[in-house]
Coordinates of C-alpha atoms in Angstrom, one line a residue:
Chain S
X391 CA -38.7 47.8 -1.5
X392 CA -36.0 48.8 -4.0
X393 CA -32.4 47.9 -3.6
X394 CA -31.4 51.2 -1.9
X395 CA -34.0 50.7 0.8
X396 CA -32.8 47.1 1.2
X397 CA -29.3 48.4 1.7
X398 CA -30.3 51.0 4.3
X399 CA -32.4 48.4 6.2
X400 CA -29.4 46.1 6.1
X401 CA -27.0 48.7 7.5
X402 CA -29.4 49.4 10.4
X403 CA -29.6 45.7 11.1
X404 CA -25.9 45.4 10.9
X405 CA -25.4 48.2 13.5
X406 CA -27.8 46.4 15.9
X407 CA -25.9 43.1 15.2
X408 CA -22.5 44.4 16.2
X409 CA -23.8 46.4 19.1
X410 CA -25.2 43.2 20.4
X411 CA -21.8 41.7 20.1
X412 CA -20.5 44.4 22.3
X413 CA -18.6 46.4 19.7
X414 CA -18.5 50.2 19.8
X415 CA -19.9 51.7 16.6
X416 CA -17.9 54.7 15.4
X417 CA -19.6 55.6 12.2
X418 CA -21.8 54.7 9.3
X419 CA -21.6 55.4 5.6
X420 CA -18.3 57.2 5.7
X421 CA -17.4 58.6 2.3
X422 CA -13.8 58.5 1.3
X423 CA -12.3 59.2 -2.1
X424 CA -13.3 56.5 -4.5
X425 CA -15.6 54.6 -2.1
X426 CA -17.7 54.3 1.0
X427 CA -17.3 52.4 4.2
X428 CA -20.6 51.0 5.4
X429 CA -19.8 50.7 9.1
X430 CA -16.8 51.4 11.4
X431 CA -16.5 49.8 14.8
X432 CA -14.0 48.8 17.5
X433 CA -13.6 45.2 18.4
X434 CA -11.4 45.4 21.5
X435 CA -8.1 47.0 20.5
X436 CA -8.7 46.5 16.8
X437 CA -10.4 48.9 14.4
X438 CA -12.9 47.1 12.1
X439 CA -14.2 48.4 8.8
X440 CA -17.3 46.5 7.9
X441 CA -18.8 46.0 4.4
X442 CA -22.5 45.2 4.7
X443 CA -24.2 43.3 1.9
X444 CA -27.9 42.8 2.1
X445 CA -30.0 40.7 -0.3
X446 CA -33.6 39.8 -0.3
X447 CA -35.0 36.4 -1.3
X448 CA -34.8 35.3 -4.9
X449 CA -31.2 36.1 -5.7
X450 CA -29.0 33.2 -6.7
X451 CA -25.9 34.2 -4.7
X452 CA -26.0 34.7 -1.0
X453 CA -25.0 38.2 0.1
X454 CA -21.6 37.4 1.5
X455 CA -20.5 35.8 -1.7
X456 CA -20.9 39.0 -3.8
X457 CA -17.6 40.5 -2.8
X458 CA -15.0 39.6 -5.4
X459 CA -11.4 40.5 -5.7
X460 CA -12.0 43.8 -7.3
X461 CA -14.4 44.9 -4.5
X462 CA -11.9 43.6 -2.0
X463 CA -9.1 45.7 -3.5
X464 CA -11.4 48.8 -3.4
X465 CA -12.2 48.1 0.2
X466 CA -8.5 47.9 1.1
X467 CA -7.8 51.1 -0.7
X468 CA -10.7 53.0 0.9
X469 CA -9.7 51.5 4.3
X470 CA -6.2 52.8 4.0
X471 CA -7.4 56.3 3.1
X472 CA -9.8 56.3 6.1
X473 CA -7.3 54.9 8.6
X474 CA -4.8 57.4 7.5
X475 CA -7.3 60.3 7.7
X476 CA -8.2 59.5 11.3
X477 CA -4.6 58.9 12.2
X478 CA -5.2 55.4 13.6
X479 CA -1.9 53.8 14.6
X480 CA -3.1 50.4 15.9
X481 CA -4.1 47.2 14.0
X482 CA -7.1 47.2 11.8
X483 CA -9.0 44.8 9.6
X484 CA -11.9 44.4 7.2
X485 CA -15.0 42.3 8.0
X486 CA -17.9 41.3 5.8
X487 CA -21.4 41.0 7.1
X488 CA -23.8 39.3 4.7
X489 CA -27.6 39.7 5.5
X490 CA -30.0 37.5 3.7
X491 CA -33.7 38.3 4.1
X492 CA -36.2 35.6 3.9
X493 CA -39.9 35.8 2.6
X494 CA -41.1 37.4 5.8
X495 CA -38.2 39.9 5.8
X496 CA -36.4 38.1 8.7
X497 CA -32.6 38.5 8.4
X498 CA -30.1 35.7 8.5
X499 CA -26.6 37.1 9.4
X500 CA -23.4 35.7 8.2
X501 CA -20.3 37.4 9.6
X502 CA -16.9 36.8 8.0
X503 CA -14.1 38.4 10.0
X504 CA -10.8 39.5 8.4
X505 CA -11.5 38.9 4.8
X506 CA -8.2 40.1 3.5
X507 CA -6.1 37.4 5.2
X508 CA -4.1 35.4 2.7
X509 CA -5.8 37.2 -0.2
X510 CA -4.5 40.6 -0.7
X511 CA -0.8 41.1 -1.5
X512 CA 0.3 44.2 0.3
Chain J
X1473 CA 21.3 37.2 20.2
X1474 CA 17.6 37.0 21.0
X1475 CA 16.0 34.2 23.1
X1476 CA 14.4 32.4 20.2
X1477 CA 16.6 30.5 17.8
X1478 CA 15.9 28.3 14.9
X1479 CA 18.3 26.5 12.6
X1480 CA 19.0 26.1 8.9
X1481 CA 21.2 23.4 7.5
X1482 CA 24.4 23.9 5.6
X1483 CA 25.6 20.5 4.6
X1484 CA 25.5 18.4 7.8
X1485 CA 26.0 21.4 10.0
X1486 CA 23.2 23.4 11.7
X1487 CA 23.5 27.2 11.6
X1488 CA 21.7 29.1 14.4
X1489 CA 19.1 31.5 13.1
X1490 CA 18.0 34.5 15.2
X1491 CA 14.2 35.1 14.9
X1492 CA 13.2 38.8 15.3
X1493 CA 9.7 40.0 15.3
X1494 CA 8.1 43.4 14.9
X1495 CA 4.4 44.0 15.1
X1496 CA 3.0 47.5 14.2
X1497 CA -0.5 48.8 13.5
X1498 CA -2.1 48.3 10.1
X1499 CA -4.0 45.9 8.0
X1500 CA -2.9 42.3 8.9
X1501 CA 0.1 41.1 6.9
X1502 CA 3.1 39.0 7.6
X1503 CA 6.3 39.6 5.7
X1504 CA 9.4 37.4 6.1
X1505 CA 12.8 38.7 5.3
X1506 CA 16.3 37.1 5.5
X1507 CA 16.4 35.1 2.3
X1508 CA 13.6 32.6 3.0
X1509 CA 12.9 29.9 0.4
X1510 CA 9.4 29.1 -0.7
X1511 CA 8.8 26.7 2.2
X1512 CA 9.9 29.3 4.8
X1513 CA 7.7 32.0 3.2
X1514 CA 4.7 29.7 3.2
X1515 CA 5.3 29.1 6.9
X1516 CA 3.3 32.3 7.4
X1517 CA 0.1 30.6 6.7
X1518 CA 0.9 27.5 8.8
X1519 CA 2.1 29.7 11.7
X1520 CA -1.0 32.0 11.6
X1521 CA -3.4 29.0 11.6
X1522 CA -1.5 27.1 14.3
X1523 CA -1.4 30.2 16.6
X1524 CA -5.1 30.9 15.9
X1525 CA -6.1 27.4 16.9
X1526 CA -4.3 28.0 20.1
X1527 CA -6.3 31.2 20.7
X1528 CA -3.6 33.6 19.6
X1529 CA -5.1 36.0 17.1
X1530 CA -2.4 37.9 15.1
X1531 CA -3.2 41.5 14.4
X1532 CA -1.5 44.3 12.5
X1533 CA 1.5 44.5 10.3
X1534 CA 4.1 41.8 11.2
X1535 CA 7.7 41.7 10.1
X1536 CA 9.8 38.6 10.7
X1537 CA 13.6 38.9 10.3
X1538 CA 15.7 35.7 10.1
X1539 CA 19.3 36.7 10.9
X1540 CA 21.9 36.4 9.6
X1541 CA 20.2 38.1 6.7
X1542 CA 22.6 37.0 3.9
X1543 CA 22.3 33.2 4.6
X1544 CA 19.6 31.4 2.6
X1545 CA 17.0 29.7 4.9
X1546 CA 15.7 26.4 3.7
X1547 CA 12.8 24.1 4.6
X1548 CA 9.9 23.9 7.0
X1549 CA 12.0 23.4 10.2
X1550 CA 11.7 27.1 11.0
X1551 CA 7.9 27.0 11.5
X1552 CA 8.2 26.5 15.2
X1553 CA 10.6 29.3 16.2
X1554 CA 8.6 31.7 14.0
X1555 CA 5.4 30.7 15.9
X1556 CA 7.1 31.1 19.3
X1557 CA 8.5 34.4 18.3
X1558 CA 5.1 35.7 17.2
X1559 CA 3.5 34.3 20.3
X1560 CA 6.0 36.1 22.5
X1561 CA 5.7 39.4 20.6
X1562 CA 2.0 39.4 20.8
X1563 CA 2.3 38.8 24.6
X1564 CA 1.0 35.3 24.8
X1565 CA 4.1 33.8 26.3
X1566 CA 7.5 34.9 27.7
X1567 CA 10.7 33.2 26.8
X1568 CA 13.4 34.1 29.3
X1569 CA 16.1 31.6 28.6
X1570 CA 17.6 31.3 25.1
X1571 CA 16.4 28.1 23.4
X1572 CA 16.6 26.3 20.1
X1573 CA 13.3 25.5 18.4
X1574 CA 12.8 23.1 15.5
X1575 CA 9.8 21.7 13.8
X1576 CA 7.1 22.0 11.1
X1577 CA 3.6 23.1 12.3
X1578 CA 0.3 21.6 11.2
X1579 CA -2.6 24.0 10.9
X1580 CA -4.0 22.8 14.2
X1581 CA -0.7 23.3 16.0
X1582 CA 0.6 19.7 16.1
X1583 CA 4.4 19.3 15.4
X1584 CA 5.4 17.4 12.4
X1585 CA 8.7 15.6 12.0
X1586 CA 11.4 17.4 10.1
X1587 CA 14.9 16.9 8.9
X1588 CA 17.9 18.3 10.7
X1589 CA 17.1 17.3 14.3
X1590 CA 20.5 15.6 14.9
X1591 CA 22.6 18.6 13.6
X1592 CA 20.3 20.9 15.7
X1593 CA 20.9 18.7 18.7
X1594 CA 24.7 19.0 18.3
X1595 CA 24.4 22.7 18.0
X1596 CA 22.2 22.9 21.1
X1597 CA 24.8 20.8 23.0
X1598 CA 27.6 23.1 21.8
X1599 CA 25.7 26.3 22.8
X1600 CA 24.5 24.6 26.0
X1601 CA 20.8 25.6 25.5
X1602 CA 17.7 23.5 25.5
X1603 CA 16.2 22.2 22.3
X1604 CA 12.5 21.9 21.5
X1605 CA 11.6 19.5 18.7
X1606 CA 8.7 17.4 17.3
X1607 CA 8.0 14.1 19.0
X1608 CA 8.8 12.3 15.8
X1609 CA 12.4 13.4 16.0
X1610 CA 12.8 12.5 19.7
X1611 CA 14.1 9.0 18.9
X1612 CA 17.1 10.1 16.9
X1613 CA 18.0 13.0 19.3
X1614 CA 17.8 10.5 22.2
X1615 CA 20.9 8.9 20.7
X1616 CA 22.9 12.1 21.1
X1617 CA 24.4 12.3 24.5
X1618 CA 24.3 15.4 26.7
X1619 CA 21.5 17.3 25.1
X1620 CA 18.6 18.9 27.0
X1621 CA 15.8 18.2 24.6
X1622 CA 12.0 18.4 24.9
X1623 CA 9.5 16.9 22.5
X1624 CA 6.1 18.6 23.0
X1625 CA 3.4 17.0 20.9
X1626 CA 1.9 20.3 19.9
X1627 CA 2.2 24.1 20.1
X1628 CA -0.3 24.2 23.0
X1629 CA 1.8 22.1 25.3
X1630 CA 5.0 23.9 24.3
X1631 CA 3.4 27.3 25.2
X1632 CA 2.1 25.9 28.5
X1633 CA 5.6 24.6 29.2
X1634 CA 7.2 28.0 28.5
X1635 CA 4.6 29.7 30.6
X1636 CA 5.5 27.3 33.4
X1637 CA 1.9 25.9 33.6
X1638 CA 3.0 22.4 33.1
X1639 CA 6.3 20.6 32.5
X1640 CA 7.2 18.5 29.5
X1641 CA 9.5 15.7 30.5
X1642 CA 12.9 15.9 28.8
X1643 CA 13.8 13.4 26.1
X1644 CA 15.6 10.5 27.8
X1645 CA 18.9 9.4 26.4
X1646 CA 18.9 5.9 25.0
X1647 CA 21.7 3.8 23.8
X1648 CA 20.6 1.2 21.4
X1649 CA 22.3 -2.1 21.2
X1650 CA 23.2 -4.3 18.3
X1651 CA 20.3 -6.4 17.4
X1652 CA 21.4 -10.0 17.3
X1653 CA 19.3 -10.8 14.2
X1654 CA 20.4 -13.1 11.4
X1655 CA 20.8 -11.2 8.2
X1656 CA 20.1 -13.4 5.1
X1657 CA 22.0 -14.8 3.4
X1658 CA 24.2 -16.5 6.0
X1659 CA 27.7 -17.2 4.9
X1660 CA 27.4 -20.8 5.9
X1661 CA 24.6 -21.2 3.4
X1662 CA 26.9 -20.2 0.5
X1663 CA 28.5 -23.2 -1.1
X1664 CA 32.2 -23.2 -1.8
X1665 CA 33.9 -19.8 -2.3
X1666 CA 36.2 -20.2 0.7
X1667 CA 38.7 -17.6 -0.6
X1668 CA 36.0 -15.0 -1.2
X1669 CA 34.5 -15.6 2.2
X1670 CA 37.9 -15.0 3.8
X1671 CA 38.2 -11.8 1.8
X1672 CA 34.8 -10.6 3.0
X1673 CA 36.0 -11.3 6.6
X1674 CA 39.1 -9.2 6.1
X1675 CA 37.2 -6.4 4.4
X1676 CA 34.7 -6.3 7.2
X1677 CA 37.4 -6.3 9.9
X1678 CA 39.5 -3.5 8.5
X1679 CA 37.0 -1.6 6.4
X1680 CA 39.0 -2.4 3.2
X1681 CA 37.6 -2.0 -0.3
X1682 CA 36.7 -5.2 -2.2
X1683 CA 36.4 -6.2 -5.8
X1684 CA 34.6 -9.5 -6.6
X1685 CA 35.1 -10.7 -10.1
X1686 CA 33.6 -13.8 -11.6
X1687 CA 31.4 -15.4 -14.2
X1688 CA 27.6 -14.8 -14.3
X1689 CA 25.9 -16.8 -11.6
X1690 CA 29.0 -17.5 -9.6
X1691 CA 27.6 -15.8 -6.5
X1692 CA 29.2 -12.3 -6.5
X1693 CA 26.0 -10.5 -5.5
X1694 CA 25.1 -13.1 -2.9
X1695 CA 28.5 -12.8 -1.3
X1696 CA 28.2 -9.0 -1.3
X1697 CA 24.9 -9.3 0.5
X1698 CA 26.3 -11.7 3.0
X1699 CA 28.8 -9.0 4.0
X1700 CA 26.0 -7.2 5.8
X1701 CA 25.7 -10.0 8.3
X1702 CA 29.4 -9.9 9.3
X1703 CA 30.0 -6.2 9.7
X1704 CA 31.0 -5.1 13.2
X1705 CA 28.6 -2.9 15.1
X1706 CA 28.9 0.9 14.8
X1707 CA 30.7 2.6 17.7
X1708 CA 29.0 5.5 19.4
X1709 CA 30.9 8.1 17.4
X1710 CA 30.4 6.3 14.1
X1711 CA 26.7 5.9 14.8
X1712 CA 26.4 9.7 15.4
X1713 CA 28.1 10.4 12.1
X1714 CA 25.7 8.1 10.2
X1715 CA 22.7 9.6 12.1
X1716 CA 23.9 13.1 11.1
X1717 CA 23.8 12.3 7.4
X1718 CA 20.5 10.6 7.6
X1719 CA 19.0 13.4 9.6
X1720 CA 19.9 16.0 7.0
X1721 CA 17.8 14.0 4.6
X1722 CA 15.0 13.3 7.1
X1723 CA 15.5 9.6 7.0
X1724 CA 14.2 8.1 10.3
X1725 CA 16.9 6.6 12.5
X1726 CA 17.0 3.0 13.3
X1727 CA 17.8 2.5 17.0
X1728 CA 20.4 -0.1 16.5
X1729 CA 24.1 -0.2 15.5
X1730 CA 23.8 -1.8 12.1
X1731 CA 26.1 -0.3 9.5
X1732 CA 24.6 1.3 6.4
X1733 CA 24.5 -0.8 3.3
X1734 CA 23.7 1.0 0.1
X1735 CA 23.3 -0.6 -3.3
X1736 CA 23.7 1.7 -6.2
X1737 CA 22.5 0.9 -9.7
X1738 CA 24.8 1.7 -12.6
X1739 CA 22.2 4.2 -14.1
X1740 CA 22.7 6.4 -11.0
X1741 CA 23.8 10.0 -11.7
X1742 CA 26.9 11.7 -10.4
X1743 CA 24.7 13.9 -8.1
X1744 CA 22.8 10.9 -6.7
X1745 CA 26.1 9.2 -5.9
X1746 CA 28.3 12.1 -4.7
X1747 CA 25.7 14.6 -3.5
X1748 CA 24.7 18.0 -4.8
X1749 CA 21.6 19.3 -6.6
X1750 CA 20.1 22.7 -6.2
X1751 CA 19.4 22.3 -2.5
X1752 CA 22.7 20.5 -1.9
X1753 CA 21.9 17.1 -0.4
X1754 CA 24.3 14.3 0.5
X1755 CA 24.6 11.4 -2.0
X1756 CA 24.7 7.7 -1.7
X1757 CA 28.4 7.7 -0.8
X1758 CA 27.6 9.8 2.2
X1759 CA 24.6 7.7 3.2
X1760 CA 27.0 4.7 3.1
X1761 CA 29.4 6.5 5.4
X1762 CA 30.9 4.0 7.9
X1763 CA 29.2 1.2 6.0
X1764 CA 29.1 -0.5 2.6
X1765 CA 28.6 1.1 -0.8
X1766 CA 27.9 -1.8 -3.3
X1767 CA 28.4 -1.2 -7.0
X1768 CA 27.1 -4.2 -8.9
X1769 CA 28.1 -4.6 -12.5
X1770 CA 31.0 -2.2 -11.9
X1771 CA 32.2 -1.6 -15.5
X1772 CA 28.7 -0.6 -16.6
X1773 CA 28.9 2.6 -14.5
X1774 CA 29.8 5.8 -16.3
X1775 CA 33.4 6.5 -16.4
X1776 CA 33.2 10.0 -14.9
X1777 CA 31.1 8.5 -12.0
X1778 CA 33.8 6.1 -11.1
X1779 CA 36.5 8.8 -11.4
X1780 CA 34.4 11.0 -9.1
X1781 CA 34.8 8.3 -6.4
X1782 CA 38.6 8.5 -6.5
X1783 CA 39.1 11.4 -4.2
X1784 CA 36.5 10.5 -1.5
X1785 CA 37.8 6.9 -1.4
X1786 CA 41.2 8.4 -0.5
X1787 CA 40.1 11.2 1.9
X1788 CA 36.9 9.8 3.4
X1789 CA 35.1 13.1 2.8
X1790 CA 33.5 14.6 -0.3
X1791 CA 33.3 18.3 -0.9
X1792 CA 30.5 19.4 -3.2
X1793 CA 31.0 22.8 -4.7
X1794 CA 28.2 24.7 -6.5
X1795 CA 27.4 28.3 -7.3
X1796 CA 25.2 28.3 -4.2
X1797 CA 28.1 27.4 -2.0
X1798 CA 30.2 24.4 -1.1
X1799 CA 29.6 21.8 1.6
X1800 CA 31.6 18.8 2.9
X1801 CA 29.9 15.5 3.6
X1802 CA 31.5 12.5 5.3
X1803 CA 32.2 9.6 2.8
X1804 CA 34.2 6.9 4.5
X1805 CA 32.8 3.8 2.8
X1806 CA 33.7 0.2 2.3
X1807 CA 33.5 0.0 -1.4
X1808 CA 32.4 -3.3 -2.8
X1809 CA 32.4 -3.8 -6.5
X1810 CA 31.3 -6.8 -8.6
X1811 CA 32.1 -7.4 -12.2
X1812 CA 32.5 -10.0 -14.9
X1813 CA 36.0 -10.7 -16.2
X1814 CA 34.8 -9.9 -19.8
X1815 CA 31.6 -8.8 -21.6
X1816 CA 30.4 -12.4 -22.2
X1817 CA 31.4 -13.3 -18.7
X1818 CA 33.4 -16.5 -19.2
X1819 CA 36.9 -15.3 -19.7
X1820 CA 39.2 -17.6 -17.7
X1821 CA 36.4 -20.1 -17.0
X1822 CA 37.7 -23.7 -17.1
X1823 CA 34.6 -25.1 -18.9
X1824 CA 32.7 -22.4 -20.8
X1825 CA 34.7 -20.8 -23.7
X1826 CA 34.9 -17.0 -23.8
X1827 CA 33.2 -15.6 -26.9
X1828 CA 34.7 -12.1 -26.7
X1829 CA 37.0 -10.7 -29.4
X1830 CA 40.3 -9.2 -28.4
X1831 CA 38.8 -5.8 -29.3
X1832 CA 35.7 -6.0 -27.0
X1833 CA 37.9 -7.4 -24.3
X1834 CA 40.2 -4.5 -24.5
X1835 CA 37.3 -2.0 -24.5
X1836 CA 35.8 -3.6 -21.4
X1837 CA 39.1 -3.5 -19.6
X1838 CA 39.7 0.1 -20.4
X1839 CA 36.5 1.0 -18.6
X1840 CA 38.1 0.1 -15.3
X1841 CA 40.7 2.7 -14.8
X1842 CA 44.0 1.9 -13.1
X1843 CA 43.6 4.6 -10.4
X1844 CA 40.3 3.3 -9.1
X1845 CA 41.5 -0.3 -9.1
X1846 CA 44.6 0.8 -7.2
X1847 CA 42.3 2.0 -4.4
X1848 CA 40.7 -1.4 -4.0
X1849 CA 42.7 -3.4 -1.6
X1850 CA 41.2 -6.8 -2.0
X1851 CA 40.8 -8.3 -5.5
X1852 CA 39.0 -11.6 -5.4
X1853 CA 38.0 -13.9 -8.2
X1854 CA 34.8 -15.8 -7.6
X1855 CA 34.9 -18.9 -9.8
X1856 CA 31.9 -20.8 -10.9
X1857 CA 31.4 -23.9 -8.8
X1858 CA 31.9 -27.3 -10.3
X1859 CA 28.9 -29.6 -10.8
X1860 CA 30.1 -31.7 -7.9
X1861 CA 30.2 -28.7 -5.6
X1862 CA 26.9 -27.3 -6.7
X1863 CA 24.9 -30.5 -6.3
X1864 CA 26.7 -32.7 -3.8
X1865 CA 27.8 -30.2 -1.1
X1866 CA 25.1 -30.4 1.5
X1867 CA 24.4 -28.5 4.6
X1868 CA 26.4 -25.7 6.0
X1869 CA 29.7 -24.6 4.7
X1870 CA 32.2 -23.3 7.1
X1871 CA 31.5 -20.9 9.9
X1872 CA 28.2 -19.0 10.1
X1873 CA 27.9 -15.2 9.7
X1874 CA 27.4 -14.9 13.4
X1875 CA 30.7 -16.6 14.2
X1876 CA 32.5 -14.5 11.6
X1877 CA 31.0 -11.4 13.0
X1878 CA 32.2 -12.1 16.4
X1879 CA 35.7 -12.6 15.1
X1880 CA 35.5 -9.4 13.0
X1881 CA 34.1 -7.4 15.9
X1882 CA 37.0 -8.6 18.1
X1883 CA 39.5 -7.6 15.4
X1884 CA 37.9 -4.2 15.1
X1885 CA 38.0 -3.7 18.8
X1886 CA 41.8 -4.3 18.8
X1887 CA 42.1 -1.7 16.0
X1888 CA 40.0 0.8 17.9
X1889 CA 42.1 0.4 21.1
X1890 CA 45.3 0.7 19.2
X1891 CA 44.4 3.8 17.1
X1892 CA 42.2 5.6 19.7
X1893 CA 45.0 8.0 20.6
X1894 CA 45.5 8.8 16.9
X1895 CA 41.9 9.7 16.4
X1896 CA 40.6 7.0 14.1
X1897 CA 39.2 3.5 14.4
X1898 CA 40.1 1.1 11.7
X1899 CA 43.1 -0.1 9.7
X1900 CA 41.8 1.3 6.4
X1901 CA 42.3 4.8 7.9
X1902 CA 45.9 4.4 8.9
X1903 CA 47.6 7.6 7.8
X1904 CA 50.8 7.5 5.7
X1905 CA 53.1 8.4 8.6
X1906 CA 52.1 5.3 10.6
X1907 CA 51.9 2.8 7.8
X1908 CA 55.6 2.1 7.7
X1909 CA 56.0 2.3 11.4
X1910 CA 56.8 -0.8 13.5
X1911 CA 53.1 -1.3 14.2
X1912 CA 52.5 -2.3 10.6
X1913 CA 55.9 -3.2 9.2
X1914 CA 58.3 -5.2 11.4
X1915 CA 62.0 -5.6 10.8
X1916 CA 61.4 -9.2 9.9
X1917 CA 59.1 -8.5 7.1
X1918 CA 61.1 -5.7 5.4
X1919 CA 63.3 -7.9 3.2
X1920 CA 60.4 -10.0 2.0
X1921 CA 58.4 -6.9 1.2
X1922 CA 61.3 -5.4 -0.7
X1923 CA 61.5 -8.5 -2.8
X1924 CA 57.7 -8.4 -3.4
X1925 CA 57.7 -4.8 -4.4
X1926 CA 60.4 -5.4 -6.9
X1927 CA 58.7 -8.4 -8.4
X1928 CA 55.1 -7.0 -8.5
X1929 CA 56.1 -3.5 -9.3
X1930 CA 53.8 -2.1 -6.6
X1931 CA 53.1 1.6 -6.4
X1932 CA 53.7 3.6 -3.2
X1933 CA 50.0 3.6 -2.5
X1934 CA 50.0 -0.2 -3.3
X1935 CA 52.6 -0.8 -0.6
X1936 CA 50.6 1.2 1.9
X1937 CA 47.4 -0.7 1.1
X1938 CA 49.1 -4.1 1.3
X1939 CA 50.5 -3.2 4.7
X1940 CA 47.1 -2.0 6.0
X1941 CA 45.5 -5.3 4.8
X1942 CA 48.3 -7.3 6.4
X1943 CA 47.7 -5.4 9.7
X1944 CA 44.0 -6.4 9.6
X1945 CA 44.9 -10.1 8.9
X1946 CA 47.2 -10.0 11.9
X1947 CA 44.4 -8.4 14.0
X1948 CA 42.1 -11.2 12.9
X1949 CA 44.6 -13.7 14.4
X1950 CA 44.9 -11.5 17.4
X1951 CA 48.6 -11.1 16.9
X1952 CA 50.5 -7.9 17.8
X1953 CA 53.0 -8.3 15.1
X1954 CA 52.5 -8.6 11.3
X1955 CA 54.1 -11.7 10.0
X1956 CA 55.5 -12.6 6.6
X1957 CA 52.5 -14.8 6.1
X1958 CA 50.1 -11.9 6.7
X1959 CA 51.9 -9.8 4.1
X1960 CA 52.0 -12.7 1.8
X1961 CA 48.2 -13.2 2.0
X1962 CA 47.6 -9.4 1.6
X1963 CA 49.8 -9.4 -1.5
X1964 CA 47.7 -12.3 -2.9
X1965 CA 44.6 -10.2 -2.8
X1966 CA 46.3 -7.4 -4.7
X1967 CA 46.0 -7.9 -8.4
X1968 CA 48.3 -6.3 -10.9
X1969 CA 47.5 -3.0 -12.4
X1970 CA 44.4 -4.7 -13.9
X1971 CA 42.9 -7.6 -12.0
X1972 CA 41.8 -9.2 -15.2
X1973 CA 45.4 -9.5 -16.4
X1974 CA 46.3 -11.1 -13.1
X1975 CA 43.5 -13.6 -13.1

C-alpha cells in the first residue's frame, strides 16, 4: 500500500467517522487555488473544514502531529478561498483528524477540533 | 449605555467602561479594541477558556469594543464583563438590568481577586446599579455602605444567577470595630522620655507632624513605633479613604480601624514615596493617608525627595502629572521624622563629646531645609538617658499606651464634633480662616502671642501651626478655650528655624 492509497483509505475512514458523529458531509477533496480541502462537513450551525492525516505503523510522529505552522497557514488560506467561493456567511473552523493504522490495519482516530484557536494571527 | 459595564482605574477613581460585542461569521478570532493594555488583550484567552468550561463555545469572528474608546484600559479586572458580554451575545444569558462587573477569570471560570473593588463599589453606589465581584474582594466592599454587591465564586454561578435559576445572596455590610490589641512597644515600657511621650500624645490627638531628634540609641525609633499604639481609631469616612488607596493597589483590607503606619527607608525613590510610574500608582505618602509616615534617619533622605513632601504636607493631596495623564491621590499624613543632631550623633550630649567639625556640622544642617522643618509642628529632643535612669528605673513608666489612646480618642472626638460642620476632622486640618478665630485664639491669649511672635520671629505659617497645636493641647484637657499655658507649651515644641540651633 503506497502513501496515496493510505491517504484515500484514511479519507474514507474519516467520512465514516464524522457521519457516525452525526455531522453532514458536504464534500470531499475539494480543490481550491493553492491547495485542497480533504473533507467539508456541518457540525450543527458551524461549517467545518477537515484536514485528514493518515499514517501507517512504523512512522515516528503520529499523524496528528504532522501539521506544522506552514501547513496551518495554507489551510487557513485555502479555507478562506473556499468559504468565500460558496458564500458562507456563518462561523467556520478547521479541524484535524489524525488516523494511525496499526499492524493489522485497524485505525485509531484522534480528532482535534478548531486547531487555529490561539495560533493564527488574523 | 449597554447593560454590561466594567471599570478601569484612573487614580483612585473608577471609570465605567461600556462593553460592546459583535459576533459575525468567519474563522474564530477575538479582537479587542478601545486601547487595551497587554493584560486586557490577553483576557481573550482567559475569557474563551472560562466560557468553554461553562459549556459556551464561542464561534466566528468576535469584536469587543471597550468604550470610551480613547481611554486606556488597564489590568485584568475587565475579564468578567467581557465574558458576560460574550455570553449574552452568544445567547447563553440575558442581562436585563444594567450592572457593573469586576474580576479576573481563571481558565476554569473561577473568579480571582483583583484590585479596584472599592472604587468600583463607590461607582456602583453612585450609579445605583448592582455590582458583581470576586469573593476575595467581598470583605473590603462589605465595608462600603449602601452598595448592592454580589460575590459569585465562579462564572457558572454568576450565569445561573443572571438567568434567574438560583440567587446569590448579596454581600452583607459589616462594620469592623477597633481591635483592642496591645501594640508593642507599650509607652509604659519606655524608660524616661516624659517630654517625648507627651509630644507623641499631642501628635496622635491632633494629627500634627513630629520631629524626634537625639543621639544614637536614645530611643527615637522606639518612640515612633509606640505611636502606633496610641493613634485614635479611623472614623467611617477616613477608613473608606484608606481602603480606597489600598484597593487601587490590590492590598487586602484589614477589617479593623487601625490607622496606616508606613516606614520608609531613606533609599526610597521619589516615585515610591509620592506615586507615579508608568501605570500611575499611589506612593507611600498616599498609603499612609490618615495615618503615620515615618522617615527614620531624616537627613539621609535625598534633598529633592524631602522637598517633594512640602506641597502634600500642606494640602493633604498629591497630584502626579505624567505624559500619560495626571491623577490626584490623598496624602494627609502624620509625618514623623527622626534624626541625629549631627553626623557623629553626640552634639549637645552632656557626657559624650561631639567629634564633628564645624564644616560637617554645617553640611548636615543644610540638608534639612527650612521650609520642610517649618511644616513640622512638634520638634522634640530625645536625650540619652543617664546611667541611673537606664539601670535603676524599674517597672512601668507613666501611663500605658491604652490609657493614652483613650485620652487621645476622646480629644479627637471633641475635634470631630467641633469641625464636622466645616467638613474636616482634626486640628491639623484647620483652614487659615478659622485659625485666628475665637475657637483657637481667645482674647486673653492675644497679647501673650504677640510678645512670643516678636521674640521668636515666627512666620505666618509658624503662628498658625502653634495655634493648631495649642488647640489640640486644650482638647486633651477637655477645655473649650485655649489658655496661655497651652500656647506656651505649643511654642516650646516649635524650634527656631533650625531645631538644632534651638537645642
